Amino acid sequence: MSIFPKISLRLEVERYLKEGFMNKEVVSALGKQEAERRFETLLNHLSHPPSFTTVRVNTHLASVQHVKNLLLDELRKQFNGLSVPILQHPDLQDVLLIPIIGPRRNIKKQQCEAVVGAQCGNAVLRGAHVYVPGIVSASKFMKAGDVISVYSDIKGKCKKGAKEFDGTKVFLGNGISELSRKEIFNGLPELKGIGIRMTEPIYLSPSFDNVLPNYLFLQNLPSAVVTHVLDPQPGEKILDLCAAPGGKTTHIAALMHDQGEVIALDKISNKVEKIKQNALLLGLNSIKAFCFDGTKALKLDMVKDAEGKPPFLRESFDRILLDAPCSGMGQRPNMACSWTLKEVTSYQPLQRKLFTVGVELLKPGGVLVYSTCTITLAENEEQVAWALATFPCLQLQPQEPQIGGEGMMGAGLSSEQLKQLQRFDPSVVPVRDTDIASLGDARIEDMIWLANKDCIGFFIAKFIKRKST
């Protein structure tokens, strides 16, 4: 059952999304009422966290069973002896699933309050503690050691340093303050550490702050599916066109047993440093990360120089992953998005530029996987229709494993083509409560089914390049 209101969007954005989800093809197949119900259910899901926390095991350094045992010990410590199951995904052998307990409706609200920014609030709902930069306001007499009720300022209206806030705020649970109000807002060089340690979050989800960092990577389920769909093989040369923060890059290298070459590009330098740090942490040597704009990654002259560095000659790569910059409308939880319609619709041209470069850089017989963490038709199925019309050398491929649903109607793709896509749409299941008692009775197959459905909104398409462009 819902505990939060549906995601708050600008009216123009909600209308735009609704037009996509209630396009003529969808309405004629489902009926207007059912199409509208699904759309409203989706908006409701987006404000709530997924039913499971997903972690990927770094199989390059350890076996899944070994890491699972270490994680069980860690969870017992975090949850004060509470026994929460950890499931290994049957179709993604390197993925572990941990059910999220909640929402817990009987937590007593405290007089002393802290308000955090919406992004910080979203992280708390997925198991994080509150870090000092995320705190926007705190009660006048808050001291270190006080029990505090934490709220999310979902509309971004609270003034930094306020002593109270009566605007729209959503209760996230209780925690213990590590610092006084004075220490948090004293104007000294910005504090970075934990400001409030969450002790009674409304959703009980493990914290992965510095937990088994060499062995685990916190990743949404569909993000782990993408790399399995790409199916990298040892000895290949692979390009991750928009790679930060490196979750999929490191997954590619691990699936290749660190044999071959994985080139990771991102145009923001501190994000590239993050990729390098993650590769080092996970013990992966096959990754080369460059600060470079993916739209300029194709070398236009045929002179071969700067060995191994971008830009690259045509047809240089066996497989390419384009996890494209996107509107991110599938991310969960997300209680409010203040973006304008112009911002939400601004990604399609950039995605096409990157895609065009990807096709040029791919060897004949090579595989290109396109993915987004958004729900819009324009950034997903419409891009597939455009790609197939623009590049006759590309052919859509069935995906393995197929865990998401098929693509959405409305972009003129055939039913056969839609079956070859994966769209992860959480609206196929109702928002539900999970408590410890219900976990004890649940069948493993049912829990896996729920994890596959109740995740973030996401999209995957897989293409093969048949002949030279």
Short mmCIF file of C-alpha atoms in Angstrom, two decimals:
data_model
loop_
_atom_site.label_atom_id
_atom_site.label_comp_id
_atom_site.label_asym_id
_atom_site.label_seq_id
_atom_site.Cartn_x
_atom_site.Cartn_y
_atom_site.Cartn_z
CA MET A 1 0.00 0.00 0.00
CA SER A 2 1.27 3.52 -0.82
CA ILE A 3 2.69 5.56 2.04
CA PHE A 4 3.85 8.51 -0.08
CA PRO A 5 1.93 10.58 -2.63
CA LYS A 6 2.72 9.91 -6.32
CA ILE A 7 5.77 11.63 -7.82
CA SER A 8 5.23 15.39 -8.05
CA LEU A 9 5.89 16.64 -11.60
CA ARG A 10 5.30 19.90 -13.45
CA LEU A 11 1.91 19.73 -15.14
CA GLU A 12 3.50 20.00 -18.62
CA VAL A 13 5.80 17.04 -17.85
CA GLU A 14 3.01 14.87 -16.45
CA ARG A 15 0.89 15.62 -19.54
CA TYR A 16 3.80 14.75 -21.84
CA LEU A 17 4.42 11.42 -20.08
CA LYS A 18 0.70 10.64 -20.08
CA GLU A 19 0.50 11.23 -23.86
CA GLY A 20 3.30 8.70 -24.33
CA PHE A 21 1.73 6.08 -22.07
CA MET A 22 -1.75 6.64 -23.50
CA ASN A 23 -0.78 6.76 -27.19
CA LYS A 24 -3.23 5.44 -29.81
CA GLU A 25 -1.58 1.99 -30.07
CA VAL A 26 -1.62 1.44 -26.29
CA VAL A 27 -5.21 2.68 -25.84
CA SER A 28 -6.53 0.51 -28.70
CA ALA A 29 -4.79 -2.56 -27.20
CA LEU A 30 -5.60 -2.01 -23.49
CA GLY A 31 -8.55 0.36 -23.46
CA LYS A 32 -8.39 3.92 -22.12
CA GLN A 33 -9.22 3.03 -18.52
CA GLU A 34 -6.53 0.35 -18.17
CA ALA A 35 -3.88 2.53 -19.90
CA GLU A 36 -4.67 5.37 -17.49
CA ARG A 37 -4.63 3.04 -14.46
CA ARG A 38 -1.19 1.73 -15.43
CA PHE A 39 0.17 5.24 -15.88
CA GLU A 40 -1.10 6.38 -12.45
CA THR A 41 0.28 3.19 -10.85
CA LEU A 42 3.67 3.94 -12.41
CA LEU A 43 3.72 7.51 -11.00
CA ASN A 44 2.88 6.03 -7.60
CA HIS A 45 5.70 3.49 -7.80
CA LEU A 46 8.27 6.13 -8.74
CA SER A 47 7.92 7.85 -5.35
CA HIS A 48 8.52 4.57 -3.46
CA PRO A 49 11.73 2.51 -3.29
CA PRO A 50 11.97 -0.84 -5.12
CA SER A 51 11.15 -4.00 -3.13
CA PHE A 52 14.77 -5.20 -3.08
CA THR A 53 18.28 -3.88 -2.68
CA THR A 54 20.46 -5.36 -5.43
CA VAL A 55 24.20 -5.90 -5.14
CA ARG A 56 26.56 -7.34 -7.70
CA VAL A 57 29.36 -9.59 -6.50
CA ASN A 58 32.83 -8.91 -7.90
CA THR A 59 33.39 -12.50 -9.10
CA HIS A 60 36.91 -11.51 -10.20
CA LEU A 61 38.01 -11.54 -6.54
CA ALA A 62 35.62 -13.89 -4.72
CA SER A 63 32.92 -16.52 -5.12
CA VAL A 64 29.27 -15.50 -4.77
CA GLN A 65 28.76 -17.94 -1.87
CA HIS A 66 31.73 -16.54 0.07
CA VAL A 67 30.48 -12.97 -0.33
CA LYS A 68 26.91 -14.02 0.53
CA ASN A 69 28.14 -15.50 3.84
CA LEU A 70 30.09 -12.31 4.67
CA LEU A 71 27.03 -10.23 3.82
CA LEU A 72 24.72 -12.34 6.02
CA ASP A 73 27.03 -11.61 9.00
CA GLU A 74 27.07 -7.90 8.14
CA LEU A 75 23.24 -7.72 7.91
CA ARG A 76 22.81 -9.47 11.26
CA LYS A 77 25.02 -6.77 12.80
CA GLN A 78 23.20 -3.92 11.05
CA PHE A 79 19.72 -5.25 11.85
CA ASN A 80 20.51 -6.19 15.48
CA GLY A 81 20.20 -9.94 14.94
CA LEU A 82 17.12 -9.70 12.70
CA SER A 83 17.31 -12.45 10.08
CA VAL A 84 16.74 -11.07 6.57
CA PRO A 85 17.22 -13.52 3.67
CA ILE A 86 19.74 -12.92 0.86
CA LEU A 87 18.76 -14.50 -2.46
CA GLN A 88 21.05 -15.31 -5.37
CA HIS A 89 19.35 -14.40 -8.63
CA PRO A 90 18.79 -17.58 -10.71
CA ASP A 91 19.35 -15.84 -14.08
CA LEU A 92 22.08 -13.42 -12.94
CA GLN A 93 24.43 -15.60 -10.96
CA ASP A 94 26.58 -12.68 -9.74
CA VAL A 95 23.60 -10.75 -8.31
CA LEU A 96 22.33 -10.91 -4.71
CA LEU A 97 18.90 -9.62 -3.66
CA ILE A 98 18.01 -8.32 -0.20
CA PRO A 99 14.32 -7.61 0.52
CA ILE A 100 13.53 -4.12 1.84
CA ILE A 101 11.35 -4.19 4.97
CA GLY A 102 8.65 -1.55 5.02
CA PRO A 103 7.00 0.79 5.08
CA ARG A 104 7.03 0.59 8.89
CA ARG A 105 4.01 2.62 9.93
CA ASN A 106 4.35 2.58 13.74
CA ILE A 107 7.49 4.72 14.14
CA LYS A 108 6.90 7.46 16.73
CA LYS A 109 7.65 10.96 15.45
CA GLN A 110 9.94 13.07 17.66
CA GLN A 111 9.66 16.73 18.60
CA CYS A 112 13.20 17.42 17.43
CA GLU A 113 13.28 17.50 13.60
CA ALA A 114 15.77 17.72 10.76
CA VAL A 115 14.84 18.39 7.14
CA VAL A 116 17.03 17.00 4.36
CA GLY A 117 17.18 17.74 0.62
CA ALA A 118 15.17 15.53 -1.72
CA GLN A 119 18.22 13.67 -3.10
CA CYS A 120 19.49 12.94 0.39
CA GLY A 121 15.96 11.78 1.31
CA ASN A 122 15.89 9.37 -1.65
CA ALA A 123 19.22 7.88 -0.50
CA VAL A 124 17.88 7.44 3.07
CA LEU A 125 14.91 5.46 1.69
CA ARG A 126 17.46 3.08 0.12
CA GLY A 127 19.50 2.52 3.27
CA ALA A 128 21.86 5.49 3.58
CA HIS A 129 22.55 7.52 6.71
CA VAL A 130 22.21 11.32 6.51
CA TYR A 131 25.43 13.08 5.57
CA VAL A 132 25.98 16.65 6.75
CA PRO A 133 25.78 18.31 3.28
CA GLY A 134 22.26 16.87 2.89
CA ILE A 135 20.87 18.57 6.03
CA VAL A 136 18.87 21.70 5.17
CA SER A 137 17.26 22.55 8.49
CA ALA A 138 17.35 21.40 12.12
CA SER A 139 15.37 22.20 15.27
CA LYS A 140 16.64 25.10 17.36
CA PHE A 141 17.94 23.07 20.31
CA MET A 142 19.26 19.99 18.46
CA LYS A 143 22.31 18.52 20.19
CA ALA A 144 24.63 15.61 19.37
CA GLY A 145 23.05 12.38 20.65
CA ASP A 146 19.44 13.60 20.29
CA VAL A 147 16.84 11.32 18.71
CA ILE A 148 15.67 13.19 15.62
CA SER A 149 12.76 12.74 13.20
CA VAL A 150 14.05 13.15 9.65
CA TYR A 151 11.91 14.63 6.84
CA SER A 152 12.52 15.12 3.13
CA ASP A 153 11.93 18.57 1.58
CA ILE A 154 10.55 17.09 -1.64
CA LYS A 155 9.74 20.45 -3.28
CA GLY A 156 13.08 22.09 -2.42
CA LYS A 157 11.42 25.01 -0.57
CA CYS A 158 13.21 24.87 2.81
CA LYS A 159 15.88 27.53 3.44
CA LYS A 160 19.34 26.27 4.45
CA GLY A 161 19.80 26.72 8.20
CA ALA A 162 16.08 27.18 9.00
CA LYS A 163 15.02 26.29 12.57
CA GLU A 164 11.62 25.01 11.48
CA PHE A 165 9.84 24.22 8.22
CA ASP A 166 6.08 23.99 7.63
CA GLY A 167 6.16 23.33 3.88
CA THR A 168 5.61 20.00 2.12
CA LYS A 169 7.79 17.41 3.85
CA VAL A 170 7.74 13.62 3.99
CA PHE A 171 8.64 11.59 7.09
CA LEU A 172 11.61 9.23 6.52
CA GLY A 173 12.11 7.83 10.02
CA ASN A 174 14.18 8.56 13.13
CA GLY A 175 17.89 8.75 13.75
CA ILE A 176 20.49 9.92 16.24
CA SER A 177 22.26 13.20 15.60
CA GLU A 178 26.06 12.97 15.47
CA LEU A 179 26.41 16.76 15.70
CA SER A 180 24.60 19.74 17.20
CA ARG A 181 22.67 22.21 15.07
CA LYS A 182 25.43 24.76 15.74
CA GLU A 183 28.15 22.40 14.43
CA ILE A 184 26.14 21.59 11.28
CA PHE A 185 25.46 25.23 10.31
CA ASN A 186 28.52 27.00 11.72
CA GLY A 187 29.89 28.04 8.33
CA LEU A 188 33.22 26.28 8.82
CA PRO A 189 34.76 24.46 5.84
CA GLU A 190 32.04 22.09 4.80
CA LEU A 191 31.67 19.00 6.95
CA LYS A 192 31.40 15.79 4.93
CA GLY A 193 30.68 12.94 7.35
CA ILE A 194 27.50 11.41 8.80
CA GLY A 195 25.27 14.02 10.45
CA ILE A 196 22.40 11.74 11.50
CA ARG A 197 22.71 7.98 11.91
CA MET A 198 19.37 6.45 10.92
CA THR A 199 18.16 4.03 13.62
CA GLU A 200 14.46 3.66 12.71
CA PRO A 201 14.08 4.27 8.97
CA ILE A 202 10.58 3.92 7.53
CA TYR A 203 12.09 1.44 5.02
CA LEU A 204 14.65 -0.92 6.55
CA SER A 205 17.33 -1.35 3.95
CA PRO A 206 21.02 -2.22 4.52
CA SER A 207 23.64 0.52 4.48
CA PHE A 208 26.51 -0.27 2.10
CA ASP A 209 28.73 2.59 3.21
CA ASN A 210 32.19 0.96 3.16
CA VAL A 211 30.70 -2.56 3.40
CA LEU A 212 32.87 -5.18 1.58
CA PRO A 213 33.99 -2.53 -0.96
CA ASN A 214 36.32 -4.93 -2.85
CA TYR A 215 33.62 -7.56 -3.23
CA LEU A 216 30.35 -5.71 -3.79
CA PHE A 217 28.93 -3.08 -6.11
CA LEU A 218 25.56 -1.56 -5.29
CA GLN A 219 23.59 -1.63 -8.54
CA ASN A 220 19.95 -1.58 -9.63
CA LEU A 221 18.79 -4.93 -11.02
CA PRO A 222 18.27 -3.80 -14.66
CA SER A 223 21.76 -2.21 -14.65
CA ALA A 224 23.22 -5.66 -13.92
CA VAL A 225 21.01 -7.22 -16.63
CA VAL A 226 22.46 -4.85 -19.29
CA THR A 227 25.99 -6.24 -19.05
CA HIS A 228 24.78 -9.84 -19.23
CA VAL A 229 22.81 -8.87 -22.37
CA LEU A 230 26.01 -7.35 -23.85
CA ASP A 231 27.65 -10.75 -23.12
CA PRO A 232 31.32 -9.66 -23.24
CA GLN A 233 33.84 -12.42 -24.01
CA PRO A 234 37.49 -12.78 -22.87
CA GLY A 235 39.97 -11.20 -25.30
CA GLU A 236 37.51 -8.75 -26.88
CA LYS A 237 37.87 -5.00 -27.25
CA ILE A 238 34.84 -3.32 -25.71
CA LEU A 239 33.74 0.31 -25.48
CA ASP A 240 31.58 1.78 -22.71
CA LEU A 241 30.65 5.11 -24.34
CA CYS A 242 29.15 6.89 -21.29
CA ALA A 243 30.70 4.97 -18.46
CA ALA A 244 30.52 6.87 -15.15
CA PRO A 245 30.45 5.84 -12.32
CA GLY A 246 31.77 2.55 -13.68
CA GLY A 247 29.28 -0.05 -12.45
CA LYS A 248 28.72 -1.48 -15.90
CA THR A 249 32.38 -0.96 -16.94
CA THR A 250 33.65 -3.04 -14.01
CA HIS A 251 30.92 -5.63 -14.63
CA ILE A 252 32.06 -5.97 -18.28
CA ALA A 253 35.67 -6.53 -17.14
CA ALA A 254 34.60 -9.09 -14.50
CA LEU A 255 32.48 -11.08 -17.01
CA MET A 256 35.52 -11.14 -19.36
CA HIS A 257 37.65 -12.52 -16.49
CA ASP A 258 39.68 -9.30 -16.83
CA GLN A 259 41.04 -10.58 -20.16
CA GLY A 260 40.79 -8.18 -23.09
CA GLU A 261 40.41 -4.41 -23.24
CA VAL A 262 37.59 -2.31 -21.82
CA ILE A 263 37.65 1.35 -22.85
CA ALA A 264 35.53 3.64 -20.67
CA LEU A 265 34.72 7.21 -21.72
CA ASP A 266 33.09 10.04 -19.83
CA LYS A 267 33.42 13.76 -20.39
CA ILE A 268 33.45 14.79 -16.71
CA SER A 269 36.92 14.38 -15.18
CA ASN A 270 35.97 13.63 -11.55
CA LYS A 271 33.58 10.93 -12.83
CA VAL A 272 36.46 9.38 -14.80
CA GLU A 273 38.52 9.36 -11.59
CA LYS A 274 35.64 7.49 -9.92
CA ILE A 275 35.76 4.82 -12.68
CA LYS A 276 39.51 4.42 -12.14
CA GLN A 277 39.04 4.17 -8.35
CA ASN A 278 36.34 1.52 -8.77
CA ALA A 279 38.52 -0.52 -11.16
CA LEU A 280 41.40 -0.37 -8.68
CA LEU A 281 39.18 -1.27 -5.72
CA LEU A 282 37.74 -4.28 -7.57
CA GLY A 283 41.19 -5.43 -8.76
CA LEU A 284 40.43 -5.06 -12.49
CA ASN A 285 43.35 -4.27 -14.84
CA SER A 286 41.70 -4.49 -18.27
CA ILE A 287 39.93 -1.10 -17.92
CA LYS A 288 41.30 2.10 -19.49
CA ALA A 289 39.25 5.18 -18.59
CA PHE A 290 39.52 8.47 -20.50
CA CYS A 291 38.02 11.90 -19.96
CA PHE A 292 36.54 12.30 -23.44
CA ASP A 293 33.28 13.35 -25.07
CA GLY A 294 31.66 10.23 -26.56
CA THR A 295 30.11 12.25 -29.41
CA LYS A 296 33.68 12.96 -30.65
CA ALA A 297 35.02 9.40 -30.18
CA LEU A 298 35.18 8.63 -33.92
CA LYS A 299 38.50 9.44 -35.60
CA LEU A 300 37.74 11.14 -38.88
CA ASP A 301 41.16 10.71 -40.58
CA MET A 302 42.70 7.27 -41.07
CA VAL A 303 46.08 8.10 -39.54
CA LYS A 304 46.76 5.66 -36.73
CA ASP A 305 48.28 7.42 -33.75
CA ALA A 306 47.83 7.83 -29.98
CA GLU A 307 47.69 4.06 -29.58
CA GLY A 308 44.71 3.01 -27.48
CA LYS A 309 43.48 6.55 -26.79
CA PRO A 310 40.35 8.26 -28.13
CA PRO A 311 39.31 9.17 -30.77
CA PHE A 312 39.20 5.73 -32.42
CA LEU A 313 39.22 4.46 -35.99
CA ARG A 314 36.01 3.10 -37.53
CA GLU A 315 35.11 -0.51 -36.73
CA SER A 316 37.53 -0.77 -33.76
CA PHE A 317 35.30 -2.53 -31.22
CA ASP A 318 33.76 -6.01 -30.84
CA ARG A 319 30.98 -4.78 -28.55
CA ILE A 320 29.76 -1.35 -27.50
CA LEU A 321 27.58 -0.36 -24.55
CA LEU A 322 25.70 2.93 -24.86
CA ASP A 323 24.08 3.48 -21.47
CA ALA A 324 22.90 6.84 -22.68
CA PRO A 325 22.52 10.10 -20.77
CA CYS A 326 18.76 10.38 -20.28
CA SER A 327 15.96 12.13 -18.40
CA GLY A 328 16.34 9.54 -15.59
CA MET A 329 12.56 9.38 -15.10
CA GLY A 330 12.74 5.70 -14.09
CA GLN A 331 14.85 6.28 -10.97
CA ARG A 332 13.30 5.29 -7.64
CA PRO A 333 12.47 6.56 -5.16
CA ASN A 334 11.86 10.02 -6.59
CA MET A 335 9.10 12.00 -4.89
CA ALA A 336 9.45 15.17 -6.93
CA CYS A 337 11.03 16.22 -10.20
CA SER A 338 11.20 19.96 -10.85
CA TRP A 339 12.41 19.62 -14.45
CA THR A 340 10.74 21.57 -17.23
CA LEU A 341 9.39 19.84 -20.34
CA LYS A 342 12.31 21.32 -22.28
CA GLU A 343 14.79 19.58 -19.94
CA VAL A 344 12.96 16.24 -20.01
CA THR A 345 12.82 16.23 -23.82
CA SER A 346 16.37 17.52 -24.39
CA TYR A 347 18.14 14.12 -24.47
CA GLN A 348 16.91 12.58 -27.72
CA PRO A 349 19.33 14.47 -30.05
CA LEU A 350 22.35 13.72 -27.83
CA GLN A 351 21.40 10.03 -27.65
CA ARG A 352 21.23 9.91 -31.46
CA LYS A 353 24.65 11.55 -31.82
CA LEU A 354 26.20 9.01 -29.45
CA PHE A 355 24.37 6.13 -31.14
CA THR A 356 25.66 7.21 -34.58
CA VAL A 357 29.24 7.23 -33.25
CA GLY A 358 28.66 3.79 -31.69
CA VAL A 359 27.49 2.29 -35.00
CA GLU A 360 30.57 3.68 -36.80
CA LEU A 361 32.96 2.33 -34.15
CA LEU A 362 31.42 -1.17 -34.12
CA LYS A 363 32.99 -3.98 -36.14
CA PRO A 364 30.76 -5.89 -38.60
CA GLY A 365 29.28 -8.80 -36.64
CA GLY A 366 29.63 -6.75 -33.44
CA VAL A 367 26.99 -6.08 -30.79
CA LEU A 368 25.68 -2.68 -29.65
CA VAL A 369 23.52 -2.48 -26.53
CA TYR A 370 21.53 0.71 -25.91
CA SER A 371 20.04 1.35 -22.45
CA THR A 372 18.44 4.14 -20.40
CA CYS A 373 17.08 4.51 -16.87
CA THR A 374 14.02 6.38 -18.11
CA ILE A 375 10.41 5.55 -19.03
CA THR A 376 9.74 7.92 -21.95
CA LEU A 377 8.75 6.54 -25.35
CA ALA A 378 10.93 9.18 -27.09
CA GLU A 379 14.17 8.01 -25.44
CA ASN A 380 13.44 4.29 -25.74
CA GLU A 381 11.24 2.64 -28.38
CA GLU A 382 11.28 5.73 -30.65
CA GLN A 383 15.08 5.60 -30.61
CA VAL A 384 14.99 1.93 -31.67
CA ALA A 385 12.61 2.72 -34.56
CA TRP A 386 14.88 5.62 -35.60
CA ALA A 387 18.02 3.43 -35.40
CA LEU A 388 16.53 0.65 -37.53
CA ALA A 389 15.36 3.19 -40.16
CA THR A 390 18.67 5.11 -40.16
CA PHE A 391 21.15 2.21 -40.12
CA PRO A 392 20.09 -0.65 -42.45
CA CYS A 393 23.18 -2.56 -41.24
CA LEU A 394 21.61 -2.95 -37.77
CA GLN A 395 19.38 -5.81 -36.77
CA LEU A 396 17.49 -6.08 -33.48
CA GLN A 397 18.49 -9.15 -31.45
CA PRO A 398 16.68 -11.21 -28.82
CA GLN A 399 18.10 -10.65 -25.33
CA GLU A 400 19.44 -13.13 -22.83
CA PRO A 401 18.46 -13.05 -20.00
CA GLN A 402 14.97 -11.66 -20.69
CA ILE A 403 13.81 -10.40 -17.29
CA GLY A 404 11.93 -7.18 -18.10
CA GLY A 405 8.67 -6.94 -20.04
CA GLU A 406 8.48 -6.29 -23.77
CA GLY A 407 8.73 -2.81 -25.31
CA MET A 408 5.86 -0.33 -25.25
CA MET A 409 3.64 0.20 -28.29
CA GLY A 410 3.49 3.61 -29.92
CA ALA A 411 6.71 3.94 -31.92
CA GLY A 412 5.56 1.86 -34.90
CA LEU A 413 7.62 -1.23 -34.04
CA SER A 414 6.17 -4.67 -34.87
CA SER A 415 5.03 -7.00 -32.07
CA GLU A 416 8.03 -9.22 -32.96
CA GLN A 417 10.40 -6.28 -32.47
CA LEU A 418 8.75 -5.25 -29.19
CA LYS A 419 9.34 -8.79 -27.85
CA GLN A 420 13.09 -8.35 -28.49
CA LEU A 421 13.27 -5.29 -26.22
CA GLN A 422 13.26 -5.15 -22.42
CA ARG A 423 11.26 -2.47 -20.65
CA PHE A 424 11.31 -2.61 -16.86
CA ASP A 425 8.03 -1.06 -15.73
CA PRO A 426 7.22 -1.39 -12.01
CA SER A 427 3.53 -0.58 -12.58
CA VAL A 428 2.88 -4.27 -13.37
CA VAL A 429 2.80 -4.97 -9.59
CA PRO A 430 0.90 -3.08 -6.87
CA VAL A 431 2.87 -1.04 -4.28
CA ARG A 432 3.09 -3.41 -1.33
CA ASP A 433 4.23 -3.64 2.29
CA THR A 434 6.88 -6.17 3.31
CA ASP A 435 7.39 -7.26 6.92
CA ILE A 436 9.61 -9.89 8.50
CA ALA A 437 6.69 -12.27 9.09
CA SER A 438 5.62 -12.23 5.43
CA LEU A 439 9.23 -12.94 4.35
CA GLY A 440 9.28 -16.10 6.44
CA ASP A 441 6.26 -17.47 4.54
CA ALA A 442 7.28 -16.29 1.05
CA ARG A 443 8.36 -18.74 -1.67
CA ILE A 444 11.74 -17.97 -3.24
CA GLU A 445 10.25 -18.03 -6.78
CA ASP A 446 7.67 -15.40 -5.76
CA MET A 447 10.36 -13.19 -4.25
CA ILE A 448 12.51 -13.41 -7.39
CA TRP A 449 9.46 -12.59 -9.52
CA LEU A 450 8.80 -9.51 -7.38
CA ALA A 451 12.45 -8.39 -7.55
CA ASN A 452 12.33 -8.65 -11.36
CA LYS A 453 9.17 -6.54 -11.59
CA ASP A 454 9.38 -4.04 -8.71
CA CYS A 455 12.66 -2.34 -9.68
CA ILE A 456 13.55 0.98 -11.29
CA GLY A 457 12.13 1.98 -14.69
CA PHE A 458 14.67 0.96 -17.34
CA PHE A 459 15.03 0.07 -21.02
CA ILE A 460 17.39 -2.20 -23.02
CA ALA A 461 17.78 -2.81 -26.78
CA LYS A 462 20.38 -5.10 -28.38
CA PHE A 463 21.55 -4.71 -31.99
CA ILE A 464 23.96 -6.64 -34.20
CA LYS A 465 25.81 -4.97 -37.07
CA ARG A 466 25.42 -7.13 -40.16
CA LYS A 467 27.80 -5.53 -42.65
CA SER A 468 30.25 -2.65 -42.95
CA THR A 469 28.61 0.81 -42.86
#
